[in-house]
Amino acid sequence: MAIDSNFDQNRERAGEENGVAVWGPVEPPEKLGIHGTHVAVDYDICLADGACLENCPVDVFTWVDTPDHPVSEKKVEPTNEDQCIDCMLCVDICPVDAIDVDASRQA
Ligand code: SF4
């Protein structure tokens, strides 16, 4: 299952972590929601492949620990989403379609 590209309409904003919005539902440690707005990562799909973080030309992503999450115990946070240049590399490279990028969505 891929990230819902209409999450900003279909989900409630549940708060903020590491400077980015979190879209619920959030029920840790199993459900962690979607992190980010312009650059959004579905934490419940992300399996910590890391290709997005290693290849983003402007270093948008940082690792965060997510102990006891059933898919992976770390995730990529779009910490620097305001620097995104919309190259779409991360969207294309993610093996599980956990990332959506849309410049019309602003935090
Ligand atoms: S779209 Fe490009 S610049 Fe933006 S976060 Fe993804 S890889 Fe980085």
mmCIF file of N, CA and C and ligand atoms in Angstrom:
data_model
loop_
_atom_site.group_PDB
_atom_site.id
_atom_site.type_symbol
_atom_site.label_atom_id
_atom_site.label_comp_id
_atom_site.label_asym_id
_atom_site.label_seq_id
_atom_site.Cartn_x
_atom_site.Cartn_y
_atom_site.Cartn_z
ATOM 1 N N MET A 1 0.842 -1.201 0.000
ATOM 2 C CA MET A 1 0.000 0.000 0.000
ATOM 3 C C MET A 1 0.875 1.249 0.000
ATOM 4 N N ALA A 2 0.589 2.168 -0.898
ATOM 5 C CA ALA A 2 1.379 3.395 -1.004
ATOM 6 C C ALA A 2 0.808 4.486 -0.093
ATOM 7 N N ILE A 3 1.613 5.505 0.142
ATOM 8 C CA ILE A 3 1.151 6.669 0.889
ATOM 9 C C ILE A 3 -0.056 7.311 0.181
ATOM 10 N N ASP A 4 -1.004 7.771 0.951
ATOM 11 C CA ASP A 4 -2.179 8.471 0.421
ATOM 12 C C ASP A 4 -1.765 9.904 0.073
ATOM 13 N N SER A 5 -1.773 10.243 -1.220
ATOM 14 C CA SER A 5 -1.321 11.576 -1.628
ATOM 15 C C SER A 5 -2.315 12.673 -1.228
ATOM 16 N N ASN A 6 -3.499 12.283 -0.791
ATOM 17 C CA ASN A 6 -4.487 13.261 -0.296
ATOM 18 C C ASN A 6 -4.580 13.240 1.226
ATOM 19 N N PHE A 7 -3.482 12.847 1.872
ATOM 20 C CA PHE A 7 -3.515 12.701 3.332
ATOM 21 C C PHE A 7 -3.900 13.990 4.046
ATOM 22 N N ASP A 8 -3.551 15.134 3.451
ATOM 23 C CA ASP A 8 -3.847 16.408 4.126
ATOM 24 C C ASP A 8 -5.348 16.681 4.147
ATOM 25 N N GLN A 9 -6.102 16.013 3.269
ATOM 26 C CA GLN A 9 -7.556 16.123 3.303
ATOM 27 C C GLN A 9 -8.186 14.977 4.082
ATOM 28 N N ASN A 10 -7.542 13.810 4.044
ATOM 29 C CA ASN A 10 -8.143 12.607 4.623
ATOM 30 C C ASN A 10 -7.745 12.341 6.071
ATOM 31 N N ARG A 11 -6.743 13.071 6.562
ATOM 32 C CA ARG A 11 -6.259 12.840 7.925
ATOM 33 C C ARG A 11 -6.288 14.128 8.730
ATOM 34 N N GLU A 12 -6.285 13.966 10.029
ATOM 35 C CA GLU A 12 -6.212 15.112 10.942
ATOM 36 C C GLU A 12 -4.756 15.354 11.304
ATOM 37 N N ARG A 13 -4.390 16.612 11.392
ATOM 38 C CA ARG A 13 -3.052 16.938 11.866
ATOM 39 C C ARG A 13 -2.985 16.644 13.362
ATOM 40 N N ALA A 14 -2.046 15.797 13.747
ATOM 41 C CA ALA A 14 -2.008 15.306 15.130
ATOM 42 C C ALA A 14 -0.952 15.994 15.979
ATOM 43 N N GLY A 15 -0.118 16.826 15.360
ATOM 44 C CA GLY A 15 0.925 17.494 16.134
ATOM 45 C C GLY A 15 2.151 17.731 15.287
ATOM 46 N N GLU A 16 3.306 17.796 15.957
ATOM 47 C CA GLU A 16 4.556 18.102 15.279
ATOM 48 C C GLU A 16 5.693 17.350 15.969
ATOM 49 N N GLU A 17 6.621 16.847 15.151
ATOM 50 C CA GLU A 17 7.833 16.220 15.704
ATOM 51 C C GLU A 17 9.018 16.653 14.873
ATOM 52 N N ASN A 18 10.111 16.968 15.535
ATOM 53 C CA ASN A 18 11.344 17.367 14.845
ATOM 54 C C ASN A 18 11.094 18.481 13.832
ATOM 55 N N GLY A 19 10.130 19.360 14.140
ATOM 56 C CA GLY A 19 9.872 20.511 13.289
ATOM 57 C C GLY A 19 8.966 20.249 12.100
ATOM 58 N N VAL A 20 8.447 19.012 11.944
ATOM 59 C CA VAL A 20 7.536 18.737 10.832
ATOM 60 C C VAL A 20 6.177 18.291 11.366
ATOM 61 N N ALA A 21 5.137 18.533 10.577
ATOM 62 C CA ALA A 21 3.784 18.147 10.976
ATOM 63 C C ALA A 21 3.649 16.632 10.998
ATOM 64 N N VAL A 22 2.799 16.138 11.891
ATOM 65 C CA VAL A 22 2.450 14.715 11.935
ATOM 66 C C VAL A 22 0.944 14.604 11.718
ATOM 67 N N TRP A 23 0.572 13.726 10.768
ATOM 68 C CA TRP A 23 -0.833 13.513 10.408
ATOM 69 C C TRP A 23 -1.261 12.145 10.909
ATOM 70 N N GLY A 24 -2.299 12.115 11.718
ATOM 71 C CA GLY A 24 -2.702 10.902 12.392
ATOM 72 C C GLY A 24 -3.419 9.900 11.500
ATOM 73 N N PRO A 25 -3.866 8.766 12.066
ATOM 74 C CA PRO A 25 -3.834 8.472 13.500
ATOM 75 C C PRO A 25 -2.438 8.073 14.005
ATOM 76 N N VAL A 26 -2.177 8.479 15.258
ATOM 77 C CA VAL A 26 -0.910 8.155 15.901
ATOM 78 C C VAL A 26 -1.209 7.374 17.179
ATOM 79 N N GLU A 27 -0.749 6.124 17.199
ATOM 80 C CA GLU A 27 -0.905 5.262 18.381
ATOM 81 C C GLU A 27 0.395 4.491 18.564
ATOM 82 N N PRO A 28 1.419 5.131 19.139
ATOM 83 C CA PRO A 28 2.724 4.497 19.265
ATOM 84 C C PRO A 28 2.684 3.259 20.159
ATOM 85 N N PRO A 29 3.526 2.259 19.919
ATOM 86 C CA PRO A 29 4.554 2.292 18.869
ATOM 87 C C PRO A 29 4.093 1.741 17.526
ATOM 88 N N GLU A 30 2.859 1.235 17.422
ATOM 89 C CA GLU A 30 2.449 0.570 16.178
ATOM 90 C C GLU A 30 2.084 1.541 15.062
ATOM 91 N N LYS A 31 1.400 2.632 15.392
ATOM 92 C CA LYS A 31 0.945 3.578 14.363
ATOM 93 C C LYS A 31 1.608 4.924 14.598
ATOM 94 N N LEU A 32 2.339 5.379 13.575
ATOM 95 C CA LEU A 32 3.098 6.621 13.742
ATOM 96 C C LEU A 32 2.666 7.717 12.777
ATOM 97 N N GLY A 33 1.721 7.422 11.883
ATOM 98 C CA GLY A 33 1.169 8.451 11.011
ATOM 99 C C GLY A 33 2.090 8.856 9.872
ATOM 100 N N ILE A 34 1.740 9.989 9.246
ATOM 101 C CA ILE A 34 2.515 10.548 8.139
ATOM 102 C C ILE A 34 3.256 11.775 8.656
ATOM 103 N N HIS A 35 4.553 11.837 8.360
ATOM 104 C CA HIS A 35 5.385 12.949 8.823
ATOM 105 C C HIS A 35 5.739 13.857 7.651
ATOM 106 N N GLY A 36 5.499 15.165 7.829
ATOM 107 C CA GLY A 36 5.831 16.140 6.801
ATOM 108 C C GLY A 36 4.603 16.565 6.023
ATOM 109 N N THR A 37 4.758 17.626 5.238
ATOM 110 C CA THR A 37 3.629 18.165 4.476
ATOM 111 C C THR A 37 4.025 18.325 3.001
ATOM 112 N N HIS A 38 4.949 19.190 2.695
ATOM 113 C CA HIS A 38 5.477 19.304 1.325
ATOM 114 C C HIS A 38 6.162 17.985 0.934
ATOM 115 N N VAL A 39 7.042 17.516 1.794
ATOM 116 C CA VAL A 39 7.656 16.189 1.640
ATOM 117 C C VAL A 39 7.081 15.317 2.747
ATOM 118 N N ALA A 40 6.306 14.301 2.372
ATOM 119 C CA ALA A 40 5.588 13.505 3.360
ATOM 120 C C ALA A 40 6.051 12.055 3.321
ATOM 121 N N VAL A 41 6.312 11.500 4.509
ATOM 122 C CA VAL A 41 6.739 10.105 4.638
ATOM 123 C C VAL A 41 5.709 9.370 5.496
ATOM 124 N N ASP A 42 5.139 8.290 4.954
ATOM 125 C CA ASP A 42 4.224 7.469 5.746
ATOM 126 C C ASP A 42 5.057 6.546 6.636
ATOM 127 N N TYR A 43 5.103 6.867 7.916
ATOM 128 C CA TYR A 43 5.940 6.102 8.840
ATOM 129 C C TYR A 43 5.455 4.668 8.993
ATOM 130 N N ASP A 44 4.203 4.409 8.689
ATOM 131 C CA ASP A 44 3.689 3.054 8.848
ATOM 132 C C ASP A 44 3.992 2.181 7.636
ATOM 133 N N ILE A 45 4.567 2.790 6.570
ATOM 134 C CA ILE A 45 4.996 2.049 5.384
ATOM 135 C C ILE A 45 6.521 1.999 5.299
ATOM 136 N N CYS A 46 7.186 3.075 5.690
ATOM 137 C CA CYS A 46 8.655 3.185 5.602
ATOM 138 C C CYS A 46 9.335 1.982 6.266
ATOM 139 N N LEU A 47 10.277 1.349 5.507
ATOM 140 C CA LEU A 47 10.997 0.211 6.080
ATOM 141 C C LEU A 47 12.478 0.509 6.255
ATOM 142 N N ALA A 48 12.833 1.794 6.238
ATOM 143 C CA ALA A 48 14.208 2.230 6.519
ATOM 144 C C ALA A 48 15.198 1.780 5.456
ATOM 145 N N ASP A 49 14.750 1.750 4.214
ATOM 146 C CA ASP A 49 15.642 1.422 3.099
ATOM 147 C C ASP A 49 16.800 2.419 3.022
ATOM 148 N N GLY A 50 16.494 3.711 3.159
ATOM 149 C CA GLY A 50 17.539 4.735 3.230
ATOM 150 C C GLY A 50 17.970 5.339 1.914
ATOM 151 N N ALA A 51 17.458 4.842 0.792
ATOM 152 C CA ALA A 51 17.885 5.383 -0.506
ATOM 153 C C ALA A 51 17.506 6.856 -0.655
ATOM 154 N N CYS A 52 16.383 7.246 -0.107
ATOM 155 C CA CYS A 52 15.966 8.660 -0.185
ATOM 156 C C CYS A 52 16.973 9.535 0.548
ATOM 157 N N LEU A 53 17.319 9.124 1.755
ATOM 158 C CA LEU A 53 18.240 9.913 2.575
ATOM 159 C C LEU A 53 19.616 9.997 1.912
ATOM 160 N N GLU A 54 20.079 8.883 1.346
ATOM 161 C CA GLU A 54 21.422 8.861 0.758
ATOM 162 C C GLU A 54 21.493 9.644 -0.538
ATOM 163 N N ASN A 55 20.381 9.760 -1.253
ATOM 164 C CA ASN A 55 20.422 10.337 -2.592
ATOM 165 C C ASN A 55 19.773 11.705 -2.740
ATOM 166 N N CYS A 56 19.042 12.171 -1.754
ATOM 167 C CA CYS A 56 18.413 13.499 -1.866
ATOM 168 C C CYS A 56 19.509 14.550 -2.083
ATOM 169 N N PRO A 57 19.404 15.354 -3.143
ATOM 170 C CA PRO A 57 20.483 16.304 -3.460
ATOM 171 C C PRO A 57 20.611 17.450 -2.465
ATOM 172 N N VAL A 58 19.595 17.659 -1.653
ATOM 173 C CA VAL A 58 19.651 18.795 -0.714
ATOM 174 C C VAL A 58 19.478 18.335 0.742
ATOM 175 N N ASP A 59 19.671 17.047 0.995
ATOM 176 C CA ASP A 59 19.693 16.509 2.367
ATOM 177 C C ASP A 59 18.451 16.872 3.184
ATOM 178 N N VAL A 60 17.305 16.564 2.610
ATOM 179 C CA VAL A 60 16.039 16.826 3.309
ATOM 180 C C VAL A 60 15.857 15.894 4.515
ATOM 181 N N PHE A 61 16.363 14.650 4.410
ATOM 182 C CA PHE A 61 15.993 13.616 5.388
ATOM 183 C C PHE A 61 17.041 13.395 6.475
ATOM 184 N N THR A 62 16.554 13.044 7.663
ATOM 185 C CA THR A 62 17.422 12.599 8.758
ATOM 186 C C THR A 62 16.786 11.349 9.368
ATOM 187 N N TRP A 63 17.617 10.504 9.991
ATOM 188 C CA TRP A 63 17.094 9.296 10.639
ATOM 189 C C TRP A 63 16.497 9.647 12.003
ATOM 190 N N VAL A 64 15.398 8.971 12.333
ATOM 191 C CA VAL A 64 14.892 9.016 13.706
ATOM 192 C C VAL A 64 14.610 7.572 14.147
ATOM 193 N N ASP A 65 14.783 7.307 15.411
ATOM 194 C CA ASP A 65 14.528 5.974 15.956
ATOM 195 C C ASP A 65 13.044 5.791 16.252
ATOM 196 N N THR A 66 12.529 4.624 15.863
ATOM 197 C CA THR A 66 11.121 4.299 16.127
ATOM 198 C C THR A 66 11.052 2.894 16.739
ATOM 199 N N PRO A 67 11.544 2.754 17.964
ATOM 200 C CA PRO A 67 11.604 1.424 18.580
ATOM 201 C C PRO A 67 10.228 0.768 18.657
ATOM 202 N N ASP A 68 10.212 -0.536 18.357
ATOM 203 C CA ASP A 68 9.009 -1.370 18.450
ATOM 204 C C ASP A 68 7.972 -1.100 17.367
ATOM 205 N N HIS A 69 8.309 -0.273 16.356
ATOM 206 C CA HIS A 69 7.376 -0.181 15.225
ATOM 207 C C HIS A 69 7.460 -1.491 14.444
ATOM 208 N N PRO A 70 6.312 -2.055 14.044
ATOM 209 C CA PRO A 70 6.335 -3.389 13.420
ATOM 210 C C PRO A 70 7.062 -3.454 12.083
ATOM 211 N N VAL A 71 7.227 -2.366 11.360
ATOM 212 C CA VAL A 71 7.877 -2.418 10.040
ATOM 213 C C VAL A 71 9.380 -2.162 10.145
ATOM 214 N N SER A 72 9.800 -1.171 10.914
ATOM 215 C CA SER A 72 11.235 -0.895 11.074
ATOM 216 C C SER A 72 11.445 -0.012 12.294
ATOM 217 N N GLU A 73 12.635 -0.125 12.864
ATOM 218 C CA GLU A 73 12.911 0.579 14.120
ATOM 219 C C GLU A 73 13.616 1.908 13.907
ATOM 220 N N LYS A 74 13.672 2.365 12.648
ATOM 221 C CA LYS A 74 14.051 3.749 12.365
ATOM 222 C C LYS A 74 13.320 4.185 11.104
ATOM 223 N N LYS A 75 13.189 5.495 10.947
ATOM 224 C CA LYS A 75 12.444 6.061 9.813
ATOM 225 C C LYS A 75 13.183 7.296 9.322
ATOM 226 N N VAL A 76 12.841 7.747 8.104
ATOM 227 C CA VAL A 76 13.415 8.993 7.617
ATOM 228 C C VAL A 76 12.437 10.139 7.899
ATOM 229 N N GLU A 77 12.963 11.152 8.569
ATOM 230 C CA GLU A 77 12.170 12.348 8.865
ATOM 231 C C GLU A 77 12.497 13.412 7.812
ATOM 232 N N PRO A 78 11.478 14.025 7.191
ATOM 233 C CA PRO A 78 11.758 15.094 6.222
ATOM 234 C C PRO A 78 12.062 16.417 6.932
ATOM 235 N N THR A 79 13.079 16.377 7.751
ATOM 236 C CA THR A 79 13.422 17.474 8.659
ATOM 237 C C THR A 79 13.615 18.800 7.922
ATOM 238 N N ASN A 80 14.225 18.712 6.740
ATOM 239 C CA ASN A 80 14.524 19.937 5.985
ATOM 240 C C ASN A 80 13.627 20.041 4.755
ATOM 241 N N GLU A 81 12.334 19.759 4.927
ATOM 242 C CA GLU A 81 11.431 19.737 3.769
ATOM 243 C C GLU A 81 11.337 21.095 3.084
ATOM 244 N N ASP A 82 11.638 22.154 3.809
ATOM 245 C CA ASP A 82 11.584 23.487 3.197
ATOM 246 C C ASP A 82 12.699 23.688 2.167
ATOM 247 N N GLN A 83 13.693 22.798 2.147
ATOM 248 C CA GLN A 83 14.785 22.912 1.167
ATOM 249 C C GLN A 83 14.526 22.097 -0.095
ATOM 250 N N CYS A 84 13.452 21.319 -0.118
ATOM 251 C CA CYS A 84 13.160 20.412 -1.236
ATOM 252 C C CYS A 84 13.055 21.178 -2.561
ATOM 253 N N ILE A 85 13.690 20.625 -3.601
ATOM 254 C CA ILE A 85 13.659 21.238 -4.932
ATOM 255 C C ILE A 85 12.768 20.436 -5.890
ATOM 256 N N ASP A 86 11.963 19.536 -5.345
ATOM 257 C CA ASP A 86 10.948 18.804 -6.119
ATOM 258 C C ASP A 86 11.534 17.995 -7.282
ATOM 259 N N CYS A 87 12.698 17.397 -7.040
ATOM 260 C CA CYS A 87 13.305 16.577 -8.097
ATOM 261 C C CYS A 87 12.592 15.237 -8.248
ATOM 262 N N MET A 88 11.873 14.812 -7.223
ATOM 263 C CA MET A 88 11.079 13.574 -7.209
ATOM 264 C C MET A 88 11.919 12.299 -7.119
ATOM 265 N N LEU A 89 13.208 12.434 -6.892
ATOM 266 C CA LEU A 89 14.067 11.259 -6.771
ATOM 267 C C LEU A 89 13.590 10.343 -5.645
ATOM 268 N N CYS A 90 13.277 10.917 -4.502
ATOM 269 C CA CYS A 90 12.885 10.089 -3.356
ATOM 270 C C CYS A 90 11.586 9.337 -3.636
ATOM 271 N N VAL A 91 10.664 10.004 -4.322
ATOM 272 C CA VAL A 91 9.388 9.358 -4.653
ATOM 273 C C VAL A 91 9.638 8.169 -5.572
ATOM 274 N N ASP A 92 10.513 8.361 -6.547
ATOM 275 C CA ASP A 92 10.796 7.311 -7.531
ATOM 276 C C ASP A 92 11.607 6.161 -6.944
ATOM 277 N N ILE A 93 12.485 6.467 -6.002
ATOM 278 C CA ILE A 93 13.439 5.466 -5.523
ATOM 279 C C ILE A 93 12.895 4.635 -4.361
ATOM 280 N N CYS A 94 11.902 5.128 -3.660
ATOM 281 C CA CYS A 94 11.397 4.408 -2.479
ATOM 282 C C CYS A 94 10.791 3.067 -2.899
ATOM 283 N N PRO A 95 11.289 1.948 -2.346
ATOM 284 C CA PRO A 95 10.818 0.637 -2.775
ATOM 285 C C PRO A 95 9.399 0.308 -2.330
ATOM 286 N N VAL A 96 8.860 1.072 -1.391
ATOM 287 C CA VAL A 96 7.523 0.772 -0.880
ATOM 288 C C VAL A 96 6.555 1.961 -1.034
ATOM 289 N N ASP A 97 6.938 2.947 -1.839
ATOM 290 C CA ASP A 97 6.070 4.111 -2.107
ATOM 291 C C ASP A 97 5.579 4.777 -0.825
ATOM 292 N N ALA A 98 6.517 4.991 0.083
ATOM 293 C CA ALA A 98 6.159 5.609 1.360
ATOM 294 C C ALA A 98 6.228 7.131 1.328
ATOM 295 N N ILE A 99 6.705 7.714 0.210
ATOM 296 C CA ILE A 99 6.958 9.158 0.156
ATOM 297 C C ILE A 99 6.100 9.812 -0.911
ATOM 298 N N ASP A 100 5.538 10.986 -0.575
ATOM 299 C CA ASP A 100 4.845 11.806 -1.561
ATOM 300 C C ASP A 100 5.386 13.225 -1.448
ATOM 301 N N VAL A 101 5.632 13.853 -2.595
ATOM 302 C CA VAL A 101 6.141 15.223 -2.624
ATOM 303 C C VAL A 101 5.187 16.068 -3.447
ATOM 304 N N ASP A 102 4.741 17.182 -2.886
ATOM 305 C CA ASP A 102 3.822 18.075 -3.590
ATOM 306 C C ASP A 102 4.075 19.496 -3.113
ATOM 307 N N ALA A 103 4.625 20.303 -4.031
ATOM 308 C CA ALA A 103 5.009 21.669 -3.660
ATOM 309 C C ALA A 103 3.802 22.533 -3.327
ATOM 310 N N SER A 104 2.612 22.129 -3.760
ATOM 311 C CA SER A 104 1.420 22.935 -3.443
ATOM 312 C C SER A 104 0.964 22.722 -1.993
ATOM 313 N N ARG A 105 1.484 21.680 -1.367
ATOM 314 C CA ARG A 105 1.202 21.463 0.054
ATOM 315 C C ARG A 105 2.298 22.141 0.864
ATOM 316 N N GLN A 106 1.940 23.069 1.687
ATOM 317 C CA GLN A 106 2.936 23.739 2.519
ATOM 318 C C GLN A 106 2.568 23.587 3.975
ATOM 319 N N ALA A 107 3.570 23.385 4.780
ATOM 320 C CA ALA A 107 3.350 23.162 6.212
ATOM 321 C C ALA A 107 2.767 24.418 6.857
HETATM 322 S S1 SF4 B 1 11.923 15.496 -4.134
HETATM 323 FE FE1 SF4 B 1 14.191 15.534 -4.396
HETATM 324 S S2 SF4 B 1 14.851 17.352 -3.212
HETATM 325 FE FE2 SF4 B 1 12.762 16.844 -2.521
HETATM 326 S S3 SF4 B 1 13.039 15.510 -0.733
HETATM 327 FE FE3 SF4 B 1 12.808 14.179 -2.521
HETATM 328 S S4 SF4 B 1 14.931 13.754 -3.216
HETATM 329 FE FE4 SF4 B 1 15.009 15.554 -1.833
#
